[in-house]
XYZ file of C-alpha atoms in Angstrom:
589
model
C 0.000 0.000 0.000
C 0.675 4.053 -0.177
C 4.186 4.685 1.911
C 5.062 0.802 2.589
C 7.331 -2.083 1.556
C 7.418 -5.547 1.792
C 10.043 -7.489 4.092
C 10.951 -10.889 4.530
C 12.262 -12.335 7.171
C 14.573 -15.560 6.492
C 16.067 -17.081 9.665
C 18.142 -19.636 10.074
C 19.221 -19.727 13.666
C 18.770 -22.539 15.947
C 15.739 -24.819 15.430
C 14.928 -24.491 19.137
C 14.879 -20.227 19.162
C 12.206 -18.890 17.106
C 13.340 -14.933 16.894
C 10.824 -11.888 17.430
C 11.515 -9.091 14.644
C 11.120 -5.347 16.539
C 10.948 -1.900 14.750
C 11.396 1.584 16.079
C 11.825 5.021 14.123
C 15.231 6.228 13.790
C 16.170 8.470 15.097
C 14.150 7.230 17.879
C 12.825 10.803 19.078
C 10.935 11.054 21.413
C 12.287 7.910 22.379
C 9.691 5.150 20.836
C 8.717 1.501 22.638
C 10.206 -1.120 19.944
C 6.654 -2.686 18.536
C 6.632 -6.038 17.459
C 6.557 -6.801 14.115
C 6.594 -10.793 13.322
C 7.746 -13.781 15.468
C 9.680 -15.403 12.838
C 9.911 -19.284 13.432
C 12.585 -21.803 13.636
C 14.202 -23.172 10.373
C 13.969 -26.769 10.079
C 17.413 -28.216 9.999
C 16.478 -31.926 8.840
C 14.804 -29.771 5.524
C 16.926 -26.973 5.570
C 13.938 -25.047 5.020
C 14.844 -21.332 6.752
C 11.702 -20.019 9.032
C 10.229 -17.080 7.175
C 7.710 -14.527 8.373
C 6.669 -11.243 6.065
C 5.670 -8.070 7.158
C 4.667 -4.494 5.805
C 7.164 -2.041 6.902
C 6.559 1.784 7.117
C 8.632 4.299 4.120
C 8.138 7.530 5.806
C 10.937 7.370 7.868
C 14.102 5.548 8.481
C 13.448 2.648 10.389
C 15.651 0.400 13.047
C 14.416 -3.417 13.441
C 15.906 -5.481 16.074
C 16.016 -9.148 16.313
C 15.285 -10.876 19.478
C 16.131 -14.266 20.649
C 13.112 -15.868 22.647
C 15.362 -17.390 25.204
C 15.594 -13.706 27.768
C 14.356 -11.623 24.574
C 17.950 -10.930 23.978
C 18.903 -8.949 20.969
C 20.535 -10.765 18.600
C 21.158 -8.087 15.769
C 19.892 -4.523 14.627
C 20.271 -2.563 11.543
C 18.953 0.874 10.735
C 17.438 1.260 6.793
C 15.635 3.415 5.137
C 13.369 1.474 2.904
C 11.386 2.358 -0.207
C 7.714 2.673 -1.236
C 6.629 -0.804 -3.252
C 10.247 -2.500 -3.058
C 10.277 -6.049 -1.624
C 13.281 -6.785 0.827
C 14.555 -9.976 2.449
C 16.353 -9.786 5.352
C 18.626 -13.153 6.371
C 19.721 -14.035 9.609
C 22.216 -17.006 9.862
C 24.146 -18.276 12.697
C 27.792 -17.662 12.755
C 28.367 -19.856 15.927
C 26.379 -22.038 18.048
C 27.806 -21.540 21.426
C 28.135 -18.015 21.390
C 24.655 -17.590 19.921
C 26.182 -14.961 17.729
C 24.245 -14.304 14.289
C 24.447 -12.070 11.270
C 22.035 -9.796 9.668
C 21.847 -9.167 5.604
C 19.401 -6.667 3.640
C 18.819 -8.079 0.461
C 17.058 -6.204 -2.190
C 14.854 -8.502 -4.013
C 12.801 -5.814 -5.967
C 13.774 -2.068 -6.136
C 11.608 0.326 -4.857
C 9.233 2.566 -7.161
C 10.648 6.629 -8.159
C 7.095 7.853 -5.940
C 8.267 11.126 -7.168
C 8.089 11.362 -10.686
C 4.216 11.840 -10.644
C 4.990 15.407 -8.848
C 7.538 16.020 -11.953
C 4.729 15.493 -14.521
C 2.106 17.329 -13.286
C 5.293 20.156 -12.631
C 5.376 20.462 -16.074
C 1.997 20.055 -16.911
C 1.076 23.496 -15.142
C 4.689 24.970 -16.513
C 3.167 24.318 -19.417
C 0.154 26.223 -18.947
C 1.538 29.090 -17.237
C 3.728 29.346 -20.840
C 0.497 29.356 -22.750
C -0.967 31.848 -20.609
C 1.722 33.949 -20.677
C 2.307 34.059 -24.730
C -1.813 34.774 -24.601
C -0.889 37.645 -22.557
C 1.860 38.604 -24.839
C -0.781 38.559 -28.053
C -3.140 40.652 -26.111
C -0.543 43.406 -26.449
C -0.907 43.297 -30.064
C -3.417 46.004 -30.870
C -5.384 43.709 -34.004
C -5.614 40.792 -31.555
C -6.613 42.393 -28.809
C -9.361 44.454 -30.335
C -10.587 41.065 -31.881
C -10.945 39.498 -28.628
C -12.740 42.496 -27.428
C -15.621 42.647 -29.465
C -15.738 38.928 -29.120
C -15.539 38.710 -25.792
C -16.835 41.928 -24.555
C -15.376 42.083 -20.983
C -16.514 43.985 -18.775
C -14.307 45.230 -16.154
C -14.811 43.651 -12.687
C -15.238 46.506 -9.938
C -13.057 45.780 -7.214
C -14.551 45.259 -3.875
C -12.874 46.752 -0.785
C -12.675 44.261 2.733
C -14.491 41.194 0.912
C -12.454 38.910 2.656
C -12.175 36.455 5.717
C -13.142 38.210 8.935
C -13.155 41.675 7.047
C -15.844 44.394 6.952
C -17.656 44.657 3.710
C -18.423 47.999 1.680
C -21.757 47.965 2.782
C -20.133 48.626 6.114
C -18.738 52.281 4.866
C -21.274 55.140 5.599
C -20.371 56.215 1.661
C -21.807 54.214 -1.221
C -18.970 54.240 -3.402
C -18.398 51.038 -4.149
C -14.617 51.490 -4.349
C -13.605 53.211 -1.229
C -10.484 54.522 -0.823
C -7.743 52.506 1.130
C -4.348 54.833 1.074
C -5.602 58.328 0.764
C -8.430 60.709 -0.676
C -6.384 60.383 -3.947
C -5.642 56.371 -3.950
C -8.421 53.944 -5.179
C -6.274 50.741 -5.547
C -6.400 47.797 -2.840
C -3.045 46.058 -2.058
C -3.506 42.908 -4.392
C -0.764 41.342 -2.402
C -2.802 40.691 0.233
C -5.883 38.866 -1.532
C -2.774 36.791 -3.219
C -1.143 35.939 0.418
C -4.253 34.886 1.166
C -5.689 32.884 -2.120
C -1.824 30.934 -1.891
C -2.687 30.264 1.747
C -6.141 28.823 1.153
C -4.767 26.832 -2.336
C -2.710 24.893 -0.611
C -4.701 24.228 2.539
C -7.646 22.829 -0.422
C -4.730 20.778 -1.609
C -3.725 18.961 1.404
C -7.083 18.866 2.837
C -7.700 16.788 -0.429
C -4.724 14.488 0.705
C -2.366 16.146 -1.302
C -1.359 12.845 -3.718
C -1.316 10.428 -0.699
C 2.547 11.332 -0.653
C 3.827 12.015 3.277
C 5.323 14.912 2.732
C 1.760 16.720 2.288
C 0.549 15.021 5.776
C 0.881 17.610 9.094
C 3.723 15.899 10.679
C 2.871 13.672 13.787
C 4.139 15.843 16.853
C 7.176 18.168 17.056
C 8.984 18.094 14.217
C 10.255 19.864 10.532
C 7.779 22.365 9.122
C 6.266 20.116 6.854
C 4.869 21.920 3.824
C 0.624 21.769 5.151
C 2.064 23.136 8.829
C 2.610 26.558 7.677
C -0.538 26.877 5.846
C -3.004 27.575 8.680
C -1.094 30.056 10.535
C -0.220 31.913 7.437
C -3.978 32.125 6.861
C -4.533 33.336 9.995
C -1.431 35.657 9.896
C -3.118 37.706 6.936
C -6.770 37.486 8.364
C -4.889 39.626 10.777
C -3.169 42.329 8.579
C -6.778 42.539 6.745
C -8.460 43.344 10.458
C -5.969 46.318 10.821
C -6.641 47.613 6.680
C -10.631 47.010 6.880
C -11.466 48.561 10.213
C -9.366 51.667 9.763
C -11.216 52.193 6.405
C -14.067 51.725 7.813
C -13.235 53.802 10.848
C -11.926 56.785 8.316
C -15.096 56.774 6.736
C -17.503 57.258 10.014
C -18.997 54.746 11.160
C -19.255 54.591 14.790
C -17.004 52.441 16.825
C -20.339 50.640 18.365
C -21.298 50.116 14.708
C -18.486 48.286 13.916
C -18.366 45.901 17.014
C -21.973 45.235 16.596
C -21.015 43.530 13.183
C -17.495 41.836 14.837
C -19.560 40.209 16.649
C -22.086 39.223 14.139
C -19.617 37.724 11.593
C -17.449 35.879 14.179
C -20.663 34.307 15.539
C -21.731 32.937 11.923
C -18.259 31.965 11.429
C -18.212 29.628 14.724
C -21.709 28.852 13.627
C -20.574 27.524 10.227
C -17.673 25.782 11.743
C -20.096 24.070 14.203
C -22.894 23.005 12.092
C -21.306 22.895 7.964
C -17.883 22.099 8.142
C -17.675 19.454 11.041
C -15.675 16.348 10.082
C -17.852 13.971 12.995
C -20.449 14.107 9.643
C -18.707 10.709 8.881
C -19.707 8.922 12.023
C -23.521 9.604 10.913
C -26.084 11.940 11.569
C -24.772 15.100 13.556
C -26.296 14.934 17.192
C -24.951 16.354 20.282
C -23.718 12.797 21.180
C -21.036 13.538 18.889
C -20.519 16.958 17.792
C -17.100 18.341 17.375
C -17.109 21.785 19.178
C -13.616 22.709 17.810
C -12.689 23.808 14.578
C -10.879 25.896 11.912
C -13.808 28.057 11.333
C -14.691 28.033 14.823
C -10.660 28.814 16.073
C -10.987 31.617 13.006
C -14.190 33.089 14.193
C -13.007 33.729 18.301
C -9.572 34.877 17.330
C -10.825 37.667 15.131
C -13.231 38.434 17.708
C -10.472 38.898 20.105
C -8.306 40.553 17.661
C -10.594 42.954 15.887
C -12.405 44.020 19.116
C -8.792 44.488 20.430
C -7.758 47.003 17.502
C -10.951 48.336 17.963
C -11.233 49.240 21.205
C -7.465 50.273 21.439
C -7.215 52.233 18.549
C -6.355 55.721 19.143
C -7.124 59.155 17.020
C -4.517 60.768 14.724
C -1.658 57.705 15.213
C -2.124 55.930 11.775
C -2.087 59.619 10.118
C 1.048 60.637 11.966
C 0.045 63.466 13.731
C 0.513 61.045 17.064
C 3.797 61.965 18.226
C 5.713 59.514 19.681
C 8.768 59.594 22.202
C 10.656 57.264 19.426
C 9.416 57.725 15.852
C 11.051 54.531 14.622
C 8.057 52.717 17.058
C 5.053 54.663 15.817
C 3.795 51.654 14.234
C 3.908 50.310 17.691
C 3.996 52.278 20.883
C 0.462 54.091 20.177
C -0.733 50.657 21.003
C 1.051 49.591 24.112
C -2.096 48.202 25.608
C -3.086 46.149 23.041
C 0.551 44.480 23.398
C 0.089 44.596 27.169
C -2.960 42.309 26.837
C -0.980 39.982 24.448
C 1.729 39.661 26.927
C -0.616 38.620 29.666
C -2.553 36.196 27.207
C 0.796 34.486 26.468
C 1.558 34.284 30.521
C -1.798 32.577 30.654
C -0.244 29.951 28.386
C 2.395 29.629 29.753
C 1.081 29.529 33.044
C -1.648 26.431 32.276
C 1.135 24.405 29.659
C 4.009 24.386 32.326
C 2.159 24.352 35.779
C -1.176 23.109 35.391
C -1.352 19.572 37.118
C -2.508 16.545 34.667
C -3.509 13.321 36.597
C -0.663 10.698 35.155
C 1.075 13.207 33.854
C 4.147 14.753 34.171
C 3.727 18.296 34.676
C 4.521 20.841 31.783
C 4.311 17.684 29.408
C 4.050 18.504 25.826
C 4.764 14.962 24.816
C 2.243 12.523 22.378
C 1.499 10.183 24.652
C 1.456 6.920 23.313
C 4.553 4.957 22.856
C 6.507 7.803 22.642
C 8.828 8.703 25.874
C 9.139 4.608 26.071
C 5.197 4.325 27.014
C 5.600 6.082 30.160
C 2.787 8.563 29.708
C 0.262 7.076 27.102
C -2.846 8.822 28.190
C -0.800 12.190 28.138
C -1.255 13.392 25.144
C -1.120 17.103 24.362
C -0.404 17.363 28.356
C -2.322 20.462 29.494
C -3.808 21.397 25.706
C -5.247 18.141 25.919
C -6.550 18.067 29.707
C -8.220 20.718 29.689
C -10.261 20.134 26.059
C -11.267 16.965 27.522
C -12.201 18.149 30.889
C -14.394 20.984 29.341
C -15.608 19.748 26.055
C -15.717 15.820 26.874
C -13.852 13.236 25.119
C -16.643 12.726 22.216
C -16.743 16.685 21.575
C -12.902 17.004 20.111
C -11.134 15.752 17.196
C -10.577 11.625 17.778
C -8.140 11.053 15.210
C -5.081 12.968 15.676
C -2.039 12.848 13.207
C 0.140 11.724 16.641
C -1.898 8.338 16.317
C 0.243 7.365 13.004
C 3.222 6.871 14.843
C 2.899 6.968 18.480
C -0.188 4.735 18.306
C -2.167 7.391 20.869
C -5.411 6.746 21.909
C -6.772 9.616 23.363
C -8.564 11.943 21.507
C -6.855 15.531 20.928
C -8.159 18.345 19.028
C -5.259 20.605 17.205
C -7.737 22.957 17.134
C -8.598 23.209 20.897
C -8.627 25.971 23.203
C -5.764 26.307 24.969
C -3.836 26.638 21.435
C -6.546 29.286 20.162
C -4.412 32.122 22.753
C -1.464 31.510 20.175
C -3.612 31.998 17.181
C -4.884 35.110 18.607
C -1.052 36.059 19.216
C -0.517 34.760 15.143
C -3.367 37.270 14.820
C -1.924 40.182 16.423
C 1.394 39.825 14.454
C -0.434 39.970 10.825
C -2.309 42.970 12.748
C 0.879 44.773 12.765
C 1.984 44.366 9.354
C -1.243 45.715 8.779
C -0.197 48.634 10.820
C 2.873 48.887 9.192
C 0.955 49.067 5.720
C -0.937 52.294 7.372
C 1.878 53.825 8.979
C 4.228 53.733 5.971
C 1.881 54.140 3.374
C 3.239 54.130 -0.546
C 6.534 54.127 1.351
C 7.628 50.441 -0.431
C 11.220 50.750 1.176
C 9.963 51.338 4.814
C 7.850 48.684 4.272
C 9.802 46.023 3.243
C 12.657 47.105 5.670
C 10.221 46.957 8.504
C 8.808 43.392 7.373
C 12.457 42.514 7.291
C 13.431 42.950 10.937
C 10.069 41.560 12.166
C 10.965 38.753 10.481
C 14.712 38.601 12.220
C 12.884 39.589 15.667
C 10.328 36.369 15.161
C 13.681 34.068 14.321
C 16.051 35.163 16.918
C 13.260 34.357 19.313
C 12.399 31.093 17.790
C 15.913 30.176 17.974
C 16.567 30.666 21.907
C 13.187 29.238 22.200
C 14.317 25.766 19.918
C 18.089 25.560 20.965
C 17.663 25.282 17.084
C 16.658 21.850 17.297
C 13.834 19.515 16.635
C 13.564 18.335 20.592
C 16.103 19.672 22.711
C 14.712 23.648 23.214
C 12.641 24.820 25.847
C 10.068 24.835 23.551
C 9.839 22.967 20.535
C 7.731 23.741 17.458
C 4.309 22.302 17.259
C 1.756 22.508 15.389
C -1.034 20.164 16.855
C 0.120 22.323 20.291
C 0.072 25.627 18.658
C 3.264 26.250 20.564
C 4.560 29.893 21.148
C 7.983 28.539 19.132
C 5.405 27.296 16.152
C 3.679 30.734 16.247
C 7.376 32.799 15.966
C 9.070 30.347 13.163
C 5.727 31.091 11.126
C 5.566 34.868 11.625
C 9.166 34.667 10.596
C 8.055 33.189 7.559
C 4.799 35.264 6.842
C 6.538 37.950 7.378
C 9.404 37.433 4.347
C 6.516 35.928 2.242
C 4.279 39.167 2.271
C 7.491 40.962 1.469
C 8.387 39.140 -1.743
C 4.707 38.968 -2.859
C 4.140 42.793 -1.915
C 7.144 43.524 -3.521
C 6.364 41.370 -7.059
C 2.368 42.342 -6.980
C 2.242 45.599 -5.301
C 5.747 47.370 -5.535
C 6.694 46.407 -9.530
C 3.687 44.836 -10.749
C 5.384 41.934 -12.359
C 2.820 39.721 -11.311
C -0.981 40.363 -11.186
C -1.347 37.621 -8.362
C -3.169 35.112 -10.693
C -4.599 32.627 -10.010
C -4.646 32.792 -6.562
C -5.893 36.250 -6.342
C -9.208 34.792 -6.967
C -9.807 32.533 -4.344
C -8.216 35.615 -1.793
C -11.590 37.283 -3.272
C -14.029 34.501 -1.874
C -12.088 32.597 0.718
C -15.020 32.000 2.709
C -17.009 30.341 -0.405
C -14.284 28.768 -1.387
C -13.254 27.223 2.004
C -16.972 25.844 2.818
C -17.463 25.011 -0.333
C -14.394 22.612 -0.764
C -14.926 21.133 2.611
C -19.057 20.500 1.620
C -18.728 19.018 -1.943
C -15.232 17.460 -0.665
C -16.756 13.881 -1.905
C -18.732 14.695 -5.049
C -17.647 14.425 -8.095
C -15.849 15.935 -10.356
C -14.100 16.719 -7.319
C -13.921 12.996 -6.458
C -14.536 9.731 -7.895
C -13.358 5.835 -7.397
C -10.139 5.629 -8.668
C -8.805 2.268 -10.774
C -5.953 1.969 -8.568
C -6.416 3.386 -4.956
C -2.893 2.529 -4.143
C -1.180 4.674 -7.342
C 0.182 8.398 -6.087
C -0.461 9.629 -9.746
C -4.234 8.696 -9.252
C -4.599 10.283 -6.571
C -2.551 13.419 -7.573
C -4.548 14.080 -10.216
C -7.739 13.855 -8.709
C -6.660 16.096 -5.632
C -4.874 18.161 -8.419
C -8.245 18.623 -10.413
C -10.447 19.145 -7.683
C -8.448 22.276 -6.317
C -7.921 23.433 -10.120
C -11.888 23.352 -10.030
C -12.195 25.754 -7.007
C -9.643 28.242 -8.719
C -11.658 28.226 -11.659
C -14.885 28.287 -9.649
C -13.192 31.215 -7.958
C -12.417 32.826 -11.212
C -15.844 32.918 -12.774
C -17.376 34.541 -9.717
C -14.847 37.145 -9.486
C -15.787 37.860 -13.651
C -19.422 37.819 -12.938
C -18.864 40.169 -9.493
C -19.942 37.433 -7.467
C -18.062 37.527 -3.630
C -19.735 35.621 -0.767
C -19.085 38.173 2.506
C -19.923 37.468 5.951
């Protein structure tokens, strides 16, 4: 199957000491409980016939198997191999002497393993391809005879632009003028910042991608516990990181053009309550265990972790925000902080949010646990703590939500075999996401503050970015296990919320800079789905199992199958995306 090989196990040891095959990932970190793999039987001397046992081994990470003898479970050999997806491997034990009991171990290859990668490299090309037909369209279209053709045969019609129609952003409607472009910048600019819908259409791309199952190929899975930033780990928090920077943009705009600062809560309120409403009722994945009751209704969610956090974040700006500082006429003690001091209670409350966090992960007492554990549970740490996992995130979700209200199969389950429920998307990691929030809120600022000043921009996005590593770095030791906080996702951990600010941070920059700064990119296609995120989010997540977006495959265990169904069903949303932006068409909340 998808990410395993085949291994046989030959032995010809002692007819009297059948031999117990053990695996464990390697490196084993956290340290992992060997798990059993085969007993492998005695060979039959008066034959010659060598015991044999087979077993599926796992290709997503190196692996160490250990032989055991049966007499005192002593280990009688260990090798550490990666193997490959689909190859078929024999591996021969012999005796090299009887009355030491000493034996050797041999990898043979009997069938190579598959190139898993080369359906990646096709469909590479395939959209390379594209792009270059796009492009030389593009190119045409300069020509005055062509383009003049196309016009009267296509008769476009400009698409007005519509200001804040994006996730957790005021619409126009919310503007006390009805000019359906409102300006952002200035009394003189009209344009919106393009970069920003782009951020955000990548962002949500790629989350439809994995959330698809992203070819079936590891490397598109959220990685188990702490770990490398595996390419779906970053997509979340960047989404959230721009949800932020749009908060700052669409509720000084709307500020700037009157509306009252009760107005404006009022309809915070409003749209984070249908967004924790859709979350609840539209886009919960406890659909699959039948009809939705209360028996087992996930309370958690994306939507739902989306819809409090810019509640919290947006009432925060709100309430916070002070008269004359985006325009300048604030002064400030040090001007290089006006982006920042004007605001020192909004950072005040931040601070004391993350001390909460702190507080609960490192000093709340777990029964079993260990306190400030931030383990998986399971057979990692050698077994010793299997209910634990998630330590305090996990307590408390299942001590106020109940066991059957949260998320029951979490990615830590591949590996560390856990079997406690734990939601990734549970509250005590929803105070990081607010703090995720807060940092997109200031490049939002930073966007006011420095406006049509592209250098003082990108500067400024620049050391925010060095700030958010340096900090990650004490916080890691620069390692995968050994800081004093690691990075993790499923744990939203303060460490995972710095590495991807430091990230968001030099994205915006280079897309700001291409989009924005010298227009040498447009931001297609992903502008298009930044324009009707919310349609497009629900909407992939509802018709996830309908065709064309799905069907039965010929060959469920094939990685090009399955990339190019998960490859033409988000195609399909940027293309749904697309047409609605032609026809004007933007779902708000």
């Amino acid at each position: 199957s998808l990410g395993f090989s085949f291994a046989a196990v030959q032995s010809r040891a002692p007819a009297q000491s059948p031999v117990a095959l053990m695996r464990s990932l390697h490196p084993p970190l956290p340290q992992c409980l060997y798990q059993l793999l085969a007993f492998v039987p005695p060979s039959n001397g008066s034959l010659g016939k060598p015991g044999t046992a087979v077993v599926m081994v796992d290709t997503q990470h190196p692996l160490t198997l250990q032989l055991n003898g049966s007499e005192g479970d002593r280990e009688l050999c260990k090798i550490q191999y990666h193997f490959g997806e689909f190859g078929n491997y024999s591996l021969v034990v012999k005796t090299l002497s009887t009355s030491t009991k000493t034996v050797s171990c041999d990898l043979v290859i009997n069938e190579g393993p598959i190139n898993s990668y080369l359906p990646i490299l096709f469909a590479f090309l395939v959209y390379m391809g594209i792009l270059a037909i796009l492009i030389a369209g593009h190119l045409f279209m300069k020509i005055d005879p062509v383009r003049s053709w196309v016009y009267k045969k296509l008769n476009p019609r400009e698409t007005d632009r519509l200001i804040n129609s994006e996730l957790g952003s005021p619409n126009t409607t919310d503007s006390v003028s009805s000019d359906p472009t409102p300006r952002l910048w200035s009394t003189v600019s009209r344009q919106r910042l393009r970069s920003l819908d782009t951020f955000r259409g990548l962002s949500l791309i790629i989350m439809v991608f994995v959330n698809y199952g992203g070819g079936k190929y590891w490397f598109f899975k959220h990685e188990s516990w702490n770990g490398k930033l595996c390419f779906p780990s970053s997509v979340f928090s960047r989404f959230v990181f721009i949800m932020g920077t749009s908060i700052s943009l669409s509720l000084s705009s709307m500020l700037k053009w009157g509306s009252s600062k009760r107005k404006v809560l009022g309809k915070i309120l409003w749209r984070s309550f249908l967004l924790i409403l859709l979350g609840i009722i539209v886009v919960n994945p406890n659909y699959c265990l039948g009809p939705l009751s209360w028996d087992n209704l996930r309370i958690p969610g994306v939507l739902q972790r989306l819809g409090f956090t810019y509640l919290v974040v947006a009432a925060l700006d709100l309430l916070f925000t002070r008269a004359g500082a985006e325009s300048g006429t604030l002064e400030t003690p040090c001007p290089a902080l006006q982006d920042i001091l004007p605001y020192w209670p909004q950072w005040i409350f931040i601070l004391m949010l993350e001390v909460i966090w702190l507080c609960l992960t490192f000093l709340l007492p777990v029964p079993g646990c260990p306190r400030g554990y931030l383990g998986p549970g399971g057979i990692g740490d050698f077994g010793d703590y299997p209910n634990c996992t998630g330590g305090a995130a996990g307590y408390i979700d299942r001590l106020l939500l109940g066991e059957n209200h949260i998320y029951q199969h979490p990615s830590s389950s591949v590996i560390y075999q856990t079997t406690m429920p734990y939601d990734p998307e549970g509250i005590l990691g929803t105070i990081n996401t607010i703090v995720m929030a807060f940092l997109g809120l200031q490049a939002g600022k930073i966007f006011l503050f420095y406006k049509d000043q592209h250098k003082q921009i990108m500067s400024r996005f620049v050391i925010w970015s060095i700030v958010m590593g340096i900090i990650s770095a004490i916080l890691t030791k620069c390692s995968k296990e050994e800081g004093f906080i690691p990075i993790n996702k499923n744990l939203w951990s303060i460490s995972y919320v710095t590495t991807m600010s430091c990230f968001a941070f030099i994205l915006l920059l280079l897309i700001y800079y291409l989009v924005d700064v010298k227009r040498l990119w447009s931001g297609a296609p992903f502008f298009y789905p930044g324009m009707n995120s919310i349609l497009v989010y629900i909407g992939h997540e509802v018709f996830e199992n309908y065709f064309p977006f799905k069907w039965k495959m010929q060959d469920s265990q094939s990685h090009a199958e399955h990339l190019i169904q998960n490859l033409t069903a988000t195609t399909l949303w940027v293309i749904i995306s697309y047409l609605l932006y032609r026809r004007r068409i933007f779902w708000k909340i």
